[in-house]
PDB file of C-alpha atoms in Angstrom:
ATOM      1  CA  ASN Y   4      21.921  46.153  -6.471  1.00 47.00           C
ATOM      2  CA  ILE Y   5      18.637  45.214  -5.414  1.00 50.00           C
ATOM      3  CA  MET Y   6      18.637  41.640  -6.556  1.00 47.00           C
ATOM      4  CA  ALA Y   7      21.813  40.678  -4.351  1.00 48.00           C
ATOM      5  CA  SER Y   8      19.976  42.602  -1.621  1.00 52.00           C
ATOM      6  CA  LYS Y   9      16.881  40.798  -1.548  1.00 54.00           C
ATOM      7  CA  PHE Y  10      18.693  37.702  -2.157  1.00 55.00           C
ATOM      8  CA  GLY Y  11      21.791  38.066  -0.217  1.00 58.00           C
ATOM      9  CA  LEU Y  12      20.204  35.984   2.966  1.00 59.00           C
ATOM     10  CA  LEU Y  13      19.737  33.071   0.940  1.00 59.00           C
ATOM     11  CA  GLU Y  14      23.451  33.670  -0.457  1.00 60.00           C
ATOM     12  CA  LYS Y  15      24.668  33.625   3.073  1.00 61.00           C
ATOM     13  CA  LEU Y  16      22.156  30.515   4.254  1.00 70.00           C
ATOM     14  CA  ASP Y  17      23.409  29.014   1.038  1.00 77.00           C
ATOM     15  CA  PHE Y  18      24.862  26.264   3.043  1.00 73.00           C
ATOM     16  CA  LEU Y  19      21.585  24.967   5.034  1.00 78.00           C
ATOM     17  CA  GLN Y  20      20.272  24.268   1.338  1.00 79.00           C
ATOM     18  CA  ASN Y  21      23.945  21.559   1.271  1.00 85.00           C
ATOM     19  CA  TRP Y  22      22.658  20.630   4.426  1.00 81.00           C
ATOM     20  CA  ALA Y  23      19.681  19.342   3.471  1.00 83.00           C
ATOM     21  CA  SER Y  24      20.912  18.222   0.169  1.00 86.00           C
ATOM     22  CA  VAL Y  25      23.859  15.964   1.615  1.00 87.00           C
ATOM     23  CA  LEU Y  26      20.933  14.755   4.322  1.00 87.00           C
ATOM     24  CA  ILE Y  27      18.376  13.850   2.096  1.00 85.00           C
ATOM     25  CA  SER Y  28      20.524  12.549  -0.266  1.00 87.00           C
ATOM     26  CA  SER Y  29      22.206   9.684   2.065  1.00 89.00           C
ATOM     27  CA  VAL Y  30      18.817   9.189   3.278  1.00 86.00           C
ATOM     28  CA  PRO Y  31      17.991   5.128   2.103  1.00 88.00           C
ATOM     29  CA  PRO Y  32      15.828   4.673  -0.875  1.00 85.00           C
ATOM     30  CA  ALA Y  33      13.770   2.247   0.985  1.00 86.00           C
ATOM     31  CA  VAL Y  34      13.742   4.593   4.220  1.00 90.00           C
ATOM     32  CA  ALA Y  35      12.061   7.633   2.607  1.00 90.00           C
ATOM     33  CA  HIS Y  36       9.692   5.645   0.684  1.00 91.00           C
ATOM     34  CA  ASN Y  37       8.094   3.707   3.889  1.00 91.00           C
ATOM     35  CA  LEU Y  38       7.931   6.955   5.979  1.00 94.00           C
ATOM     36  CA  ASP Y  39       6.370   8.817   3.562  1.00 95.00           C
ATOM     37  CA  LYS Y  40       4.139   5.788   2.899  1.00 96.00           C
ATOM     38  CA  TYR Y  41       3.664   5.229   7.439  1.00 96.00           C
ATOM     39  CA  TRP Y  42       1.798   8.785   6.921  1.00 96.00           C
ATOM     40  CA  VAL Y  43      -0.190   8.140   4.049  1.00 97.00           C
ATOM     41  CA  LEU Y  44      -1.459   4.966   5.749  1.00 97.00           C
ATOM     42  CA  ASN Y  45      -2.249   7.443   8.677  1.00 97.00           C
ATOM     43  CA  LYS Y  46      -4.208   9.558   6.844  1.00 97.00           C
ATOM     44  CA  VAL Y  47      -6.535   6.981   4.944  1.00 97.00           C
ATOM     45  CA  HIS Y  48      -6.678   5.208   8.618  1.00 97.00           C
ATOM     46  CA  TYR Y  49      -8.487   8.396   9.551  1.00 96.00           C
ATOM     47  CA  LEU Y  50      -9.846   9.702   6.317  1.00 96.00           C
ATOM     48  CA  CYS Y  51     -12.256   5.775   7.123  1.00 96.00           C
ATOM     49  CA  ALA Y  52     -12.125   7.088  10.781  1.00 95.00           C
ATOM     50  CA  VAL Y  53     -14.038   9.884  10.712  1.00 94.00           C
ATOM     51  CA  ASP Y  54     -16.333   8.719   7.592  1.00 94.00           C
ATOM     52  CA  GLY Y  55     -17.458   6.076   9.525  1.00 94.00           C
ATOM     53  CA  THR Y  56     -16.402   3.515   6.441  1.00 96.00           C
ATOM     54  CA  GLU Y  57     -17.218  -0.299   7.330  1.00 96.00           C
ATOM     55  CA  GLY Y  58     -15.144  -3.111   6.035  1.00 97.00           C
ATOM     56  CA  ASP Y  59     -11.358  -5.025   6.834  1.00 98.00           C
ATOM     57  CA  TYR Y  60      -7.911  -4.014   5.916  1.00 98.00           C
ATOM     58  CA  LEU Y  61      -6.389  -6.502   3.164  1.00 98.00           C
ATOM     59  CA  GLU Y  62      -2.686  -6.266   2.423  1.00 98.00           C
ATOM     60  CA  PHE Y  63      -1.369  -8.535  -0.750  1.00 96.00           C
ATOM     61  CA  GLY Y  64       2.527  -8.796  -0.325  1.00 92.00           C
ATOM     62  CA  VAL Y  65       3.216  -8.572   3.000  1.00 93.00           C
ATOM     63  CA  PHE Y  66       7.139  -9.212   2.746  1.00 86.00           C
ATOM     64  CA  LYS Y  67       7.660  -8.735   6.617  1.00 89.00           C
ATOM     65  CA  GLY Y  68       5.002  -7.202   7.789  1.00 91.00           C
ATOM     66  CA  SER Y  69       5.758  -3.608   8.256  1.00 93.00           C
ATOM     67  CA  SER Y  70       3.275  -1.153   6.713  1.00 95.00           C
ATOM     68  CA  PHE Y  71       0.932  -4.121   7.722  1.00 97.00           C
ATOM     69  CA  ARG Y  72       2.323  -3.699  11.389  1.00 97.00           C
ATOM     70  CA  HIS Y  73       1.752   0.124  11.142  1.00 97.00           C
ATOM     71  CA  SER Y  74      -1.605   0.461  10.285  1.00 97.00           C
ATOM     72  CA  ILE Y  75      -2.961  -1.784  13.170  1.00 97.00           C
ATOM     73  CA  LYS Y  76      -1.143   0.832  15.063  1.00 97.00           C
ATOM     74  CA  CYS Y  77      -2.453   3.302  13.281  1.00 96.00           C
ATOM     75  CA  CYS Y  78      -5.532   1.294  14.421  1.00 95.00           C
ATOM     76  CA  HIS Y  79      -4.940   1.907  18.130  1.00 95.00           C
ATOM     77  CA  LYS Y  80      -4.385   5.326  18.333  1.00 94.00           C
ATOM     78  CA  LEU Y  81      -7.021   6.268  15.933  1.00 94.00           C
ATOM     79  CA  LYS Y  82     -10.549   4.865  18.520  1.00 91.00           C
ATOM     80  CA  LYS Y  83     -10.063   7.708  19.699  1.00 88.00           C
ATOM     81  CA  PHE Y  84     -11.689   9.186  16.632  1.00 87.00           C
ATOM     82  CA  ASN Y  85     -14.489   5.846  16.479  1.00 92.00           C
ATOM     83  CA  PRO Y  86     -14.475   3.324  18.845  1.00 92.00           C
ATOM     84  CA  ASP Y  87     -15.698   1.194  15.834  1.00 93.00           C
ATOM     85  CA  ILE Y  88     -12.271   1.061  14.246  1.00 93.00           C
ATOM     86  CA  MET Y  89     -10.978  -1.502  16.429  1.00 93.00           C
ATOM     87  CA  LYS Y  90     -13.992  -3.848  14.939  1.00 94.00           C
ATOM     88  CA  THR Y  91     -11.184  -4.167  11.582  1.00 96.00           C
ATOM     89  CA  LYS Y  92     -10.155  -7.094  11.110  1.00 97.00           C
ATOM     90  CA  PHE Y  93      -6.503  -7.199   9.011  1.00 98.00           C
ATOM     91  CA  TYR Y  94      -5.683  -9.988   6.222  1.00 98.00           C
ATOM     92  CA  GLY Y  95      -2.659 -10.113   4.500  1.00 97.00           C
ATOM     93  CA  PHE Y  96      -1.266 -12.433   1.718  1.00 95.00           C
ATOM     94  CA  ASP Y  97       1.836 -13.482   0.213  1.00 92.00           C
ATOM     95  CA  SER Y  98       3.409 -16.525  -0.832  1.00 85.00           C
ATOM     96  CA  PHE Y  99       6.037 -16.098   1.608  1.00 81.00           C
ATOM     97  CA  ASP Y 100       8.116 -17.858  -0.772  1.00 76.00           C
ATOM     98  CA  GLY Y 101       9.212 -14.916  -3.291  1.00 57.00           C
ATOM     99  CA  PHE Y 102       7.647 -14.628  -7.060  1.00 52.00           C
ATOM    100  CA  GLY Y 103       7.695 -17.387  -8.526  1.00 50.00           C
ATOM    101  CA  ASP Y 104       7.868 -18.221 -11.994  1.00 54.00           C
ATOM    102  CA  LEU Y 105       7.435 -14.733 -13.954  1.00 53.00           C
ATOM    103  CA  ASP Y 106       5.652 -14.523 -16.721  1.00 57.00           C
ATOM    104  CA  VAL Y 107       7.650 -12.478 -19.452  1.00 53.00           C
ATOM    105  CA  ILE Y 108       4.826  -9.757 -18.627  1.00 54.00           C
ATOM    106  CA  ASP Y 109       6.039  -9.466 -14.733  1.00 49.00           C
ATOM    107  CA  GLU Y 110      10.035  -9.469 -15.631  1.00 49.00           C
ATOM    108  CA  HIS Y 111      12.036  -6.731 -13.580  1.00 44.00           C
ATOM    109  CA  THR Y 112      15.068  -6.596 -13.012  1.00 53.00           C
ATOM    110  CA  PHE Y 113      14.492  -5.643  -9.198  1.00 51.00           C
ATOM    111  CA  PHE Y 114      11.681  -8.731  -9.006  1.00 50.00           C
ATOM    112  CA  GLN Y 115      14.135 -11.129  -7.428  1.00 50.00           C
ATOM    113  CA  ASP Y 116      13.466 -13.585  -5.165  1.00 45.00           C
ATOM    114  CA  SER Y 117      16.751 -12.743  -3.779  1.00 45.00           C
ATOM    115  CA  ASN Y 118      14.893  -9.470  -2.763  1.00 44.00           C
ATOM    116  CA  PHE Y 119      12.614 -10.391  -1.117  1.00 50.00           C
ATOM    117  CA  GLU Y 120      13.203 -12.987   1.436  1.00 65.00           C
ATOM    118  CA  THR Y 121      11.072 -14.122   4.374  1.00 72.00           C
ATOM    119  CA  THR Y 122       9.016 -16.221   6.202  1.00 85.00           C
ATOM    120  CA  LEU Y 123       5.578 -16.716   6.881  1.00 91.00           C
ATOM    121  CA  GLU Y 124       6.370 -17.416  10.628  1.00 92.00           C
ATOM    122  CA  ALA Y 125       9.044 -14.447  11.290  1.00 92.00           C
ATOM    123  CA  THR Y 126       6.077 -11.688   9.646  1.00 94.00           C
ATOM    124  CA  ASN Y 127       3.460 -13.638  11.749  1.00 94.00           C
ATOM    125  CA  LYS Y 128       5.467 -13.075  15.417  1.00 95.00           C
ATOM    126  CA  ARG Y 129       6.045  -9.816  14.359  1.00 95.00           C
ATOM    127  CA  ILE Y 130       2.972  -8.592  13.706  1.00 96.00           C
ATOM    128  CA  LYS Y 131       1.780 -10.993  16.985  1.00 96.00           C
ATOM    129  CA  LYS Y 132       3.908  -8.062  18.787  1.00 96.00           C
ATOM    130  CA  ILE Y 133       1.916  -4.943  17.929  1.00 96.00           C
ATOM    131  CA  SER Y 134      -1.485  -6.705  17.392  1.00 96.00           C
ATOM    132  CA  GLY Y 135      -3.277  -6.453  21.096  1.00 93.00           C
ATOM    133  CA  GLU Y 136      -7.142  -7.246  20.350  1.00 93.00           C
ATOM    134  CA  ILE Y 137      -7.102  -6.736  16.528  1.00 96.00           C
ATOM    135  CA  ASP Y 138      -8.282  -9.571  15.094  1.00 96.00           C
ATOM    136  CA  PHE Y 139      -5.823 -10.740  12.080  1.00 97.00           C
ATOM    137  CA  LYS Y 140      -4.445 -13.696  10.062  1.00 97.00           C
ATOM    138  CA  LEU Y 141      -2.337 -13.930   6.908  1.00 97.00           C
ATOM    139  CA  ILE Y 142      -3.023 -16.255   4.364  1.00 95.00           C
ATOM    140  CA  PRO Y 143       0.336 -17.865   2.639  1.00 94.00           C
ATOM    141  CA  GLY Y 144       0.651 -18.795  -0.999  1.00 91.00           C
ATOM    142  CA  PHE Y 145       0.805 -17.948  -4.613  1.00 89.00           C
ATOM    143  CA  PHE Y 146      -2.246 -15.844  -5.156  1.00 90.00           C
ATOM    144  CA  GLU Y 147      -3.938 -17.927  -7.980  1.00 89.00           C
ATOM    145  CA  GLU Y 148      -4.221 -20.332  -5.461  1.00 91.00           C
ATOM    146  CA  SER Y 149      -4.533 -18.289  -2.428  1.00 93.00           C
ATOM    147  CA  LEU Y 150      -7.313 -16.428  -3.145  1.00 95.00           C
ATOM    148  CA  SER Y 151      -9.191 -18.394  -5.842  1.00 93.00           C
ATOM    149  CA  CYS Y 152     -11.948 -19.707  -3.375  1.00 93.00           C
ATOM    150  CA  GLY Y 153     -13.030 -15.683  -2.836  1.00 95.00           C
ATOM    151  CA  PRO Y 154     -13.150 -12.829   0.058  1.00 96.00           C
ATOM    152  CA  LYS Y 155     -17.242 -14.451   1.352  1.00 93.00           C
ATOM    153  CA  SER Y 156     -15.669 -17.568   2.414  1.00 94.00           C
ATOM    154  CA  MET Y 157     -12.902 -16.150   4.137  1.00 95.00           C
ATOM    155  CA  GLY Y 158     -15.403 -13.883   5.831  1.00 95.00           C
ATOM    156  CA  ILE Y 159     -14.718 -10.811   4.201  1.00 97.00           C
ATOM    157  CA  GLU Y 160     -17.784  -9.088   3.342  1.00 97.00           C
ATOM    158  CA  LYS Y 161     -16.337  -5.013   2.557  1.00 97.00           C
ATOM    159  CA  ALA Y 162     -13.030  -4.056   2.082  1.00 98.00           C
ATOM    160  CA  LYS Y 163     -12.382  -0.733   3.601  1.00 98.00           C
ATOM    161  CA  ILE Y 164      -8.925  -0.249   2.963  1.00 98.00           C
ATOM    162  CA  VAL Y 165      -7.189  -2.003   0.342  1.00 98.00           C
ATOM    163  CA  MET Y 166      -3.101  -2.218   0.321  1.00 97.00           C
ATOM    164  CA  ILE Y 167      -1.563  -3.515  -3.574  1.00 96.00           C
ATOM    165  CA  ASP Y 168       1.244  -4.016  -2.969  1.00 92.00           C
ATOM    166  CA  CYS Y 169       2.350  -7.454  -5.055  1.00 84.00           C
ATOM    167  CA  ASP Y 170       4.609  -5.386  -7.354  1.00 79.00           C
ATOM    168  CA  THR Y 171       3.707  -7.060 -11.496  1.00 87.00           C
ATOM    169  CA  TYR Y 172       0.669  -7.359 -13.529  1.00 89.00           C
ATOM    170  CA  SER Y 173      -0.399 -11.054 -12.503  1.00 90.00           C
ATOM    171  CA  GLY Y 174      -0.155 -10.502  -8.946  1.00 91.00           C
ATOM    172  CA  ALA Y 175      -1.758  -7.244  -8.840  1.00 94.00           C
ATOM    173  CA  LYS Y 176      -4.712  -8.463 -11.311  1.00 94.00           C
ATOM    174  CA  GLU Y 177      -5.567 -11.610  -9.075  1.00 95.00           C
ATOM    175  CA  ALA Y 178      -5.800  -9.320  -6.084  1.00 96.00           C
ATOM    176  CA  LEU Y 179      -8.102  -7.193  -7.390  1.00 97.00           C
ATOM    177  CA  ASN Y 180     -10.169  -9.915  -8.619  1.00 96.00           C
ATOM    178  CA  PHE Y 181     -10.302 -10.731  -5.435  1.00 97.00           C
ATOM    179  CA  CYS Y 182     -11.442  -7.609  -4.198  1.00 97.00           C
ATOM    180  CA  LYS Y 183     -14.605  -6.925  -6.975  1.00 97.00           C
ATOM    181  CA  PRO Y 184     -17.306  -8.396  -4.683  1.00 96.00           C
ATOM    182  CA  ILE Y 185     -16.438  -6.445  -1.357  1.00 97.00           C
ATOM    183  CA  VAL Y 186     -15.522  -2.708  -3.163  1.00 98.00           C
ATOM    184  CA  GLN Y 187     -17.956  -0.185  -1.723  1.00 97.00           C
ATOM    185  CA  GLN Y 188     -17.886   3.723  -1.586  1.00 97.00           C
ATOM    186  CA  GLY Y 189     -14.790   4.855   0.457  1.00 97.00           C
ATOM    187  CA  THR Y 190     -12.977   1.707  -0.100  1.00 98.00           C
ATOM    188  CA  ILE Y 191      -9.250   3.144  -0.401  1.00 98.00           C
ATOM    189  CA  PHE Y 192      -6.835   1.745  -3.156  1.00 98.00           C
ATOM    190  CA  LEU Y 193      -2.758   1.989  -2.067  1.00 98.00           C
ATOM    191  CA  LEU Y 194      -1.046   0.748  -5.151  1.00 97.00           C
ATOM    192  CA  ASP Y 195       2.413   0.818  -3.653  1.00 94.00           C
ATOM    193  CA  ASP Y 196       4.339   0.248  -7.507  1.00 90.00           C
ATOM    194  CA  TYR Y 197       2.240   1.901  -9.313  1.00 94.00           C
ATOM    195  CA  PHE Y 198       4.866   4.050 -11.779  1.00 92.00           C
ATOM    196  CA  TYR Y 199       7.142   0.975 -11.784  1.00 86.00           C
ATOM    197  CA  TYR Y 200       8.140  -0.518 -15.256  1.00 81.00           C
ATOM    198  CA  LYS Y 201       8.883   3.478 -16.628  1.00 83.00           C
ATOM    199  CA  GLY Y 202       5.073   4.104 -16.269  1.00 81.00           C
ATOM    200  CA  ASN Y 203       4.307   1.652 -19.572  1.00 85.00           C
ATOM    201  CA  LYS Y 204       0.686   1.446 -18.608  1.00 90.00           C
ATOM    202  CA  ASN Y 205       0.519  -1.694 -20.392  1.00 87.00           C
ATOM    203  CA  LYS Y 206       2.787  -3.761 -17.511  1.00 88.00           C
ATOM    204  CA  GLY Y 207       2.344  -3.761 -13.380  1.00 89.00           C
ATOM    205  CA  GLU Y 208       0.043  -2.668 -11.389  1.00 92.00           C
ATOM    206  CA  MET Y 209      -1.357   0.260 -13.844  1.00 94.00           C
ATOM    207  CA  ARG Y 210      -2.558  -1.720 -15.748  1.00 94.00           C
ATOM    208  CA  ALA Y 211      -3.833  -4.133 -13.057  1.00 95.00           C
ATOM    209  CA  PHE Y 212      -6.193  -1.346 -12.074  1.00 97.00           C
ATOM    210  CA  GLU Y 213      -7.102   0.022 -15.437  1.00 96.00           C
ATOM    211  CA  GLU Y 214      -8.386  -3.393 -15.843  1.00 96.00           C
ATOM    212  CA  PHE Y 215      -9.984  -3.685 -13.268  1.00 97.00           C
ATOM    213  CA  ILE Y 216     -11.288  -0.005 -13.287  1.00 96.00           C
ATOM    214  CA  HIS Y 217     -13.210  -1.027 -16.562  1.00 95.00           C
ATOM    215  CA  ASP Y 218     -13.888  -4.765 -15.042  1.00 95.00           C
ATOM    216  CA  SER Y 219     -16.015  -3.838 -12.003  1.00 94.00           C
ATOM    217  CA  GLY Y 220     -17.390  -0.617 -13.449  1.00 92.00           C
ATOM    218  CA  VAL Y 221     -16.543   1.535 -10.079  1.00 96.00           C
ATOM    219  CA  GLU Y 222     -15.054   5.077 -10.391  1.00 97.00           C
ATOM    220  CA  VAL Y 223     -12.785   6.147  -8.393  1.00 98.00           C
ATOM    221  CA  ARG Y 224     -11.017   9.545  -8.025  1.00 98.00           C
ATOM    222  CA  GLU Y 225      -7.035   9.958  -7.120  1.00 98.00           C
ATOM    223  CA  LEU Y 226      -6.295  11.065  -3.376  1.00 97.00           C
ATOM    224  CA  CYS Y 227      -2.627  11.672  -2.996  1.00 97.00           C
ATOM    225  CA  THR Y 228       0.463  10.280  -4.232  1.00 97.00           C
ATOM    226  CA  TYR Y 229       3.463   8.742  -2.415  1.00 96.00           C
ATOM    227  CA  GLY Y 230       7.262   7.299  -2.030  1.00 93.00           C
ATOM    228  CA  MET Y 231       9.207   6.723  -4.644  1.00 90.00           C
ATOM    229  CA  GLY Y 232       6.393   5.740  -7.552  1.00 92.00           C
ATOM    230  CA  SER Y 233       3.055   4.734  -5.272  1.00 96.00           C
ATOM    231  CA  ILE Y 234      -0.528   6.277  -6.026  1.00 97.00           C
ATOM    232  CA  VAL Y 235      -3.654   6.373  -3.997  1.00 98.00           C
ATOM    233  CA  TYR Y 236      -7.106   5.954  -5.049  1.00 98.00           C
ATOM    234  CA  ILE Y 237     -10.662   6.259  -3.168  1.00 98.00           C
ATOM    235  CA  VAL Y 238     -13.302   4.481  -4.438  1.00 98.00           C
ATOM    236  CA  THR Y 239     -16.619   6.954  -5.196  1.00 97.00           C
ATOM    237  CA  HIS Y 240     -19.063   5.612  -6.759  1.00 96.00           C
ATOM    238  CA  ILE Y 241     -20.504   1.765  -7.231  1.00 92.00           C
ATOM    239  CA  ASN Y 242     -22.002   1.743 -11.365  1.00 84.00           C
TER     240      ASN Y 242
END
């Protein structure tokens, strides 16, 4: 039997497929998501280093600081490609007190304060351990207040990489509005919860980003997807 001989080896190695299935299904989704996110963050920092993209790193929704810390580590490792990457300043924005009162449009079974408990002091301490010569600042508070003064008042002139990890439409909209004056050709946006709300284009980060593109007049191109429902865009043109 030609088919049997052709695929006989695969049948004999069926145990490897079963082993891989057991291994992959055993990895907690949050761990799998973060591992994939770390790879992607390394890629975008590398791309910015090679292209010589100037500006700062902004993260909205820092939580315990895992991706923020990883981005700083990427800078340290990539300075051999472009020493100027060490001039990047890192800004992290978070309430450090959960979501507060959610609007009806933002309600989601997973977005509960009990799932996002942390403190500014603990997160700052974790980041400081690995920051080295990198300059970073955490800005606490709900976005409608902490972002109201605009980026220029904080000394932010250009955005190089923007991580939007604030989950909800309202939070993402506030963050993206804040970024409008500092977006440039080459700014990279990571939208960590883009496909949540069952992919509903009228909710979540997906809606906020579509409105941002329309209102700001920027043109973007998809770079890649990652994790459990995340996407990466690069700004290709400013109208």
